[in-house]
């Protein structure tokens, strides 16, 4: 399927591949039988609407989310940019490969489009990169990246030099209430062409009741969540992977790509959600 409805704005990975700026996350999905059918349908709808970046992880429900994604993919697999993550305690040379192979089995696929280190643990980054290199060589992953790595970690990664190529993305917590990365991490990644993949861009729906967002949404004929998501997506090189377990949430998120925020809107949001003026520790959920 390739229609005007499904062709959406893209970002460019360091190697030149373009992927949609809006995808779908699966954190806390696949855990309950009574919601499974709706979650499968939501994932399928997201792909059909062009939100073809599907993010999951071995940690989510101890593999339950990956199994859910496998059920939802079906004959859509070739249209999907599939992302999963290795836990830091598994991220040794051998452990990363074993974890990836287990994720591939649960996902019922022969390769991942992007494999991320979920967060920094005690394993040297060089060991994890060795495993990523092996997985790429063997065709089990197409790209590798990181998640929840702050500027110091990214500098350490870059200092490995020829040991590893540039990570495809850094997936971090980023939304109106979590703007700390704007001080240093976001500019660092932008200068090197490394996209930011924003998780929890809606702060797990808590932003939907904020007074300022409600006011802007009323003026624009949108929802507060669409305003919050459009704010994240406004920057080049930033994409978002909000979770959506129901069709109506998928459609609401997709429509955020059509929201244009004016300079006045952005100034109002800066007043309500102050940008950082100093370094802050990287936040995680």
Short mmCIF file of C-alpha atoms in Angstrom, two decimals:
data_model
loop_
_atom_site.label_atom_id
_atom_site.label_comp_id
_atom_site.label_asym_id
_atom_site.label_seq_id
_atom_site.Cartn_x
_atom_site.Cartn_y
_atom_site.Cartn_z
CA UNK A 1 0.00 0.00 0.00
CA UNK A 2 1.45 3.39 -1.03
CA UNK A 3 -1.05 6.22 -1.03
CA UNK A 4 -1.04 9.86 -0.05
CA UNK A 5 -2.36 8.74 3.33
CA UNK A 6 0.52 6.36 3.96
CA UNK A 7 3.39 8.50 2.62
CA UNK A 8 4.54 10.42 5.67
CA UNK A 9 7.48 12.60 6.63
CA UNK A 10 10.77 10.77 7.07
CA UNK A 11 14.10 11.11 8.83
CA UNK A 12 17.45 9.98 7.46
CA UNK A 13 19.69 7.46 9.21
CA UNK A 14 23.47 7.99 9.13
CA UNK A 15 23.83 5.47 6.29
CA UNK A 16 21.31 7.34 4.13
CA UNK A 17 18.22 5.15 4.61
CA UNK A 18 15.00 7.06 5.20
CA UNK A 19 12.40 5.87 7.71
CA UNK A 20 9.08 7.36 8.88
CA UNK A 21 9.32 10.10 11.50
CA UNK A 22 6.40 8.52 13.35
CA UNK A 23 6.19 4.88 14.38
CA UNK A 24 4.58 2.86 17.14
CA UNK A 25 5.91 1.51 20.42
CA UNK A 26 4.87 -1.64 22.25
CA UNK A 27 5.88 -1.08 25.88
CA UNK A 28 3.25 -2.70 28.17
CA UNK A 29 1.57 -4.38 25.20
CA UNK A 30 1.00 -8.12 24.90
CA UNK A 31 0.56 -8.61 28.63
CA UNK A 32 -3.20 -9.21 28.82
CA UNK A 33 -5.36 -11.61 26.84
CA UNK A 34 -8.39 -9.33 26.93
CA UNK A 35 -6.57 -6.49 25.12
CA UNK A 36 -4.57 -8.60 22.68
CA UNK A 37 -6.95 -8.46 19.71
CA UNK A 38 -7.18 -4.69 19.93
CA UNK A 39 -3.40 -4.36 20.18
CA UNK A 40 -2.85 -6.58 17.15
CA UNK A 41 -5.36 -4.51 15.18
CA UNK A 42 -3.70 -1.27 16.30
CA UNK A 43 -0.28 -2.45 15.14
CA UNK A 44 -1.68 -3.51 11.79
CA UNK A 45 -3.47 -0.19 11.34
CA UNK A 46 -0.31 1.75 12.19
CA UNK A 47 1.59 -0.07 9.45
CA UNK A 48 -1.26 0.41 6.97
CA UNK A 49 -1.20 4.17 7.71
CA UNK A 50 2.53 4.37 6.99
CA UNK A 51 3.78 4.30 10.60
CA UNK A 52 6.00 1.38 9.73
CA UNK A 53 8.66 1.76 12.43
CA UNK A 54 7.63 -0.83 15.04
CA UNK A 55 9.60 -0.69 18.28
CA UNK A 56 9.80 -3.49 20.83
CA UNK A 57 12.32 -5.11 23.20
CA UNK A 58 13.16 -8.38 24.85
CA UNK A 59 12.42 -6.69 28.20
CA UNK A 60 8.81 -5.83 27.36
CA UNK A 61 6.75 -8.47 29.09
CA UNK A 62 9.77 -10.82 29.02
CA UNK A 63 9.27 -11.24 25.28
CA UNK A 64 5.45 -11.00 25.26
CA UNK A 65 5.51 -7.78 23.23
CA UNK A 66 7.78 -9.36 20.62
CA UNK A 67 5.38 -12.29 20.31
CA UNK A 68 2.50 -9.84 19.91
CA UNK A 69 4.37 -8.05 17.13
CA UNK A 70 4.97 -11.37 15.38
CA UNK A 71 1.24 -12.12 15.47
CA UNK A 72 0.43 -8.67 14.10
CA UNK A 73 3.05 -8.64 11.34
CA UNK A 74 1.82 -11.48 9.19
CA UNK A 75 2.37 -10.60 5.55
CA UNK A 76 3.24 -7.00 6.50
CA UNK A 77 6.80 -7.88 7.56
CA UNK A 78 8.46 -6.60 4.39
CA UNK A 79 6.88 -3.18 4.90
CA UNK A 80 8.07 -2.82 8.48
CA UNK A 81 11.22 -1.28 9.94
CA UNK A 82 11.49 -3.58 12.95
CA UNK A 83 13.34 -2.46 16.08
CA UNK A 84 14.21 -4.44 19.19
CA UNK A 85 16.65 -4.08 22.09
CA UNK A 86 19.11 -6.11 24.12
CA UNK A 87 19.16 -5.75 27.90
CA UNK A 88 22.46 -4.44 29.29
CA UNK A 89 23.05 -7.58 31.36
CA UNK A 90 22.87 -9.61 28.13
CA UNK A 91 25.08 -7.24 26.13
CA UNK A 92 28.33 -9.23 26.18
CA UNK A 93 29.83 -10.51 22.93
CA UNK A 94 28.11 -13.89 23.21
CA UNK A 95 25.10 -12.70 25.19
CA UNK A 96 24.09 -10.08 22.63
CA UNK A 97 24.09 -12.67 19.86
CA UNK A 98 22.06 -15.13 21.95
CA UNK A 99 19.58 -12.43 22.93
CA UNK A 100 19.18 -11.30 19.33
CA UNK A 101 18.56 -14.86 18.16
CA UNK A 102 15.91 -15.30 20.87
CA UNK A 103 14.21 -12.07 19.78
CA UNK A 104 14.24 -13.24 16.16
CA UNK A 105 12.51 -16.47 17.19
CA UNK A 106 9.83 -14.64 19.14
CA UNK A 107 9.36 -12.16 16.29
CA UNK A 108 9.25 -14.98 13.71
CA UNK A 109 11.65 -13.17 11.41
CA UNK A 110 15.15 -13.72 10.10
CA UNK A 111 16.50 -10.22 10.78
CA UNK A 112 15.97 -7.00 12.68
CA UNK A 113 16.16 -3.69 10.87
CA UNK A 114 17.58 -2.02 13.98
CA UNK A 115 18.97 -3.51 17.19
CA UNK A 116 19.62 -1.28 20.19
CA UNK A 117 21.51 -1.53 23.46
CA UNK A 118 18.61 -0.79 25.82
CA UNK A 119 20.66 1.20 28.31
CA UNK A 120 24.21 1.38 29.57
CA UNK A 121 25.24 -1.38 31.95
CA UNK A 122 28.50 -2.86 33.19
CA UNK A 123 29.53 -4.50 29.91
CA UNK A 124 32.16 -2.51 27.96
CA UNK A 125 30.66 -0.81 24.93
CA UNK A 126 33.39 -2.34 22.77
CA UNK A 127 32.14 -5.84 23.59
CA UNK A 128 28.58 -4.97 22.59
CA UNK A 129 29.81 -3.37 19.36
CA UNK A 130 31.77 -6.53 18.57
CA UNK A 131 28.53 -8.49 18.81
CA UNK A 132 26.62 -5.95 16.71
CA UNK A 133 29.32 -6.23 14.03
CA UNK A 134 28.99 -10.01 14.00
CA UNK A 135 25.20 -9.81 13.80
CA UNK A 136 25.42 -7.40 10.85
CA UNK A 137 27.93 -9.62 9.09
CA UNK A 138 25.62 -12.60 9.52
CA UNK A 139 22.57 -10.72 8.25
CA UNK A 140 20.68 -10.91 11.53
CA UNK A 141 20.53 -7.13 11.96
CA UNK A 142 20.71 -4.35 9.38
CA UNK A 143 21.58 -1.43 11.68
CA UNK A 144 22.58 -1.03 15.33
CA UNK A 145 22.00 1.81 17.73
CA UNK A 146 21.72 2.75 21.37
CA UNK A 147 19.07 3.78 23.85
CA UNK A 148 19.26 5.91 26.99
CA UNK A 149 22.89 6.92 26.41
CA UNK A 150 23.86 10.40 27.59
CA UNK A 151 26.46 12.69 26.06
CA UNK A 152 29.40 11.21 28.00
CA UNK A 153 28.40 7.73 26.84
CA UNK A 154 28.08 8.91 23.25
CA UNK A 155 31.53 10.52 23.42
CA UNK A 156 32.93 7.23 24.70
CA UNK A 157 31.22 5.39 21.87
CA UNK A 158 32.61 7.82 19.30
CA UNK A 159 36.12 7.44 20.75
CA UNK A 160 36.10 3.76 19.80
CA UNK A 161 36.88 5.07 16.32
CA UNK A 162 37.19 2.37 13.67
CA UNK A 163 35.98 -0.25 16.15
CA UNK A 164 32.39 0.69 15.36
CA UNK A 165 30.41 2.76 12.90
CA UNK A 166 28.07 5.57 13.83
CA UNK A 167 24.97 4.36 15.71
CA UNK A 168 21.82 4.61 13.64
CA UNK A 169 19.82 6.29 16.44
CA UNK A 170 19.81 7.15 20.11
CA UNK A 171 16.41 6.29 21.59
CA UNK A 172 15.70 8.47 24.63
CA UNK A 173 12.89 9.87 26.73
CA UNK A 174 11.81 13.18 25.19
CA UNK A 175 8.63 15.19 25.55
CA UNK A 176 7.49 18.61 26.74
CA UNK A 177 8.10 17.75 30.38
CA UNK A 178 11.43 15.99 29.71
CA UNK A 179 13.45 18.55 27.74
CA UNK A 180 16.86 18.00 29.33
CA UNK A 181 18.40 16.53 26.16
CA UNK A 182 18.00 19.89 24.42
CA UNK A 183 20.92 21.33 26.40
CA UNK A 184 23.63 19.00 25.09
CA UNK A 185 22.61 15.52 23.91
CA UNK A 186 20.24 16.63 21.17
CA UNK A 187 22.74 19.12 19.66
CA UNK A 188 25.54 16.51 19.96
CA UNK A 189 23.53 13.94 18.01
CA UNK A 190 22.25 16.48 15.50
CA UNK A 191 25.78 17.66 14.69
CA UNK A 192 26.75 14.06 13.86
CA UNK A 193 23.63 13.15 11.92
CA UNK A 194 22.39 10.69 14.56
CA UNK A 195 18.58 10.83 14.85
CA UNK A 196 16.81 10.97 18.19
CA UNK A 197 14.07 8.37 18.57
CA UNK A 198 11.75 9.78 21.24
CA UNK A 199 9.96 7.31 23.48
CA UNK A 200 7.04 8.30 25.75
CA UNK A 201 6.51 11.49 23.69
CA UNK A 202 3.11 11.91 25.36
CA UNK A 203 4.39 11.19 28.89
CA UNK A 204 2.10 8.15 29.00
CA UNK A 205 -0.95 10.33 28.21
CA UNK A 206 -0.38 12.61 31.21
CA UNK A 207 0.13 15.62 28.94
CA UNK A 208 -3.40 15.33 27.56
CA UNK A 209 -4.89 17.21 30.53
CA UNK A 210 -2.42 20.10 30.62
CA UNK A 211 -4.13 23.48 30.48
CA UNK A 212 -1.79 25.05 27.93
CA UNK A 213 -2.02 22.10 25.59
CA UNK A 214 -5.78 22.10 25.88
CA UNK A 215 -5.91 25.79 24.97
CA UNK A 216 -3.70 25.43 21.89
CA UNK A 217 -5.60 22.30 20.85
CA UNK A 218 -8.92 24.16 21.08
CA UNK A 219 -7.59 26.96 18.85
CA UNK A 220 -6.30 24.53 16.23
CA UNK A 221 -9.19 22.08 16.33
CA UNK A 222 -6.89 19.29 17.52
CA UNK A 223 -6.39 17.22 20.66
CA UNK A 224 -3.86 18.03 23.40
CA UNK A 225 -2.02 14.80 22.62
CA UNK A 226 -1.68 15.81 18.97
CA UNK A 227 -0.18 19.15 20.02
CA UNK A 228 2.33 17.42 22.31
CA UNK A 229 3.29 14.93 19.62
CA UNK A 230 3.54 17.60 16.92
CA UNK A 231 5.91 19.51 19.21
CA UNK A 232 8.27 16.52 19.39
CA UNK A 233 8.06 15.90 15.64
CA UNK A 234 8.70 19.51 14.65
CA UNK A 235 12.49 19.12 14.66
CA UNK A 236 14.50 17.60 11.81
CA UNK A 237 16.22 14.41 12.86
CA UNK A 238 13.73 13.65 15.63
CA UNK A 239 11.18 10.87 15.36
CA UNK A 240 8.69 9.44 17.86
CA UNK A 241 7.37 5.99 18.77
CA UNK A 242 4.28 6.50 20.95
CA UNK A 243 2.52 3.39 22.18
CA UNK A 244 -1.00 2.98 20.82
CA UNK A 245 -3.05 -0.05 21.78
CA UNK A 246 -6.33 0.99 20.16
CA UNK A 247 -7.26 2.05 16.64
CA UNK A 248 -8.51 5.47 17.73
CA UNK A 249 -5.16 6.27 19.35
CA UNK A 250 -3.29 5.20 16.21
CA UNK A 251 -5.41 7.52 14.06
CA UNK A 252 -5.03 10.36 16.57
CA UNK A 253 -1.25 9.98 16.57
CA UNK A 254 -1.06 9.77 12.77
CA UNK A 255 -3.00 13.02 12.45
CA UNK A 256 -0.38 14.81 14.59
CA UNK A 257 1.88 14.82 11.52
CA UNK A 258 -0.54 17.24 9.92
CA UNK A 259 -0.40 19.75 12.80
CA UNK A 260 1.57 22.96 12.15
CA UNK A 261 2.55 24.87 15.28
CA UNK A 262 3.07 28.62 14.85
CA UNK A 263 5.91 30.57 16.48
CA UNK A 264 3.30 31.90 18.90
CA UNK A 265 2.23 28.36 19.80
CA UNK A 266 5.85 27.36 20.39
CA UNK A 267 6.50 30.41 22.55
CA UNK A 268 3.45 29.59 24.65
CA UNK A 269 4.70 26.03 25.11
CA UNK A 270 8.16 27.32 26.09
CA UNK A 271 6.53 29.44 28.78
CA UNK A 272 4.57 26.49 30.15
CA UNK A 273 7.41 23.96 29.73
CA UNK A 274 10.72 25.76 30.20
CA UNK A 275 13.67 24.62 28.07
CA UNK A 276 16.79 23.63 30.01
CA UNK A 277 19.41 26.23 30.89
CA UNK A 278 21.96 23.77 32.30
CA UNK A 279 23.00 20.15 32.03
CA UNK A 280 20.53 17.70 33.52
CA UNK A 281 21.02 13.96 34.09
CA UNK A 282 19.45 11.90 31.35
CA UNK A 283 15.96 10.83 32.40
CA UNK A 284 14.53 7.35 31.91
CA UNK A 285 11.16 5.75 32.52
#
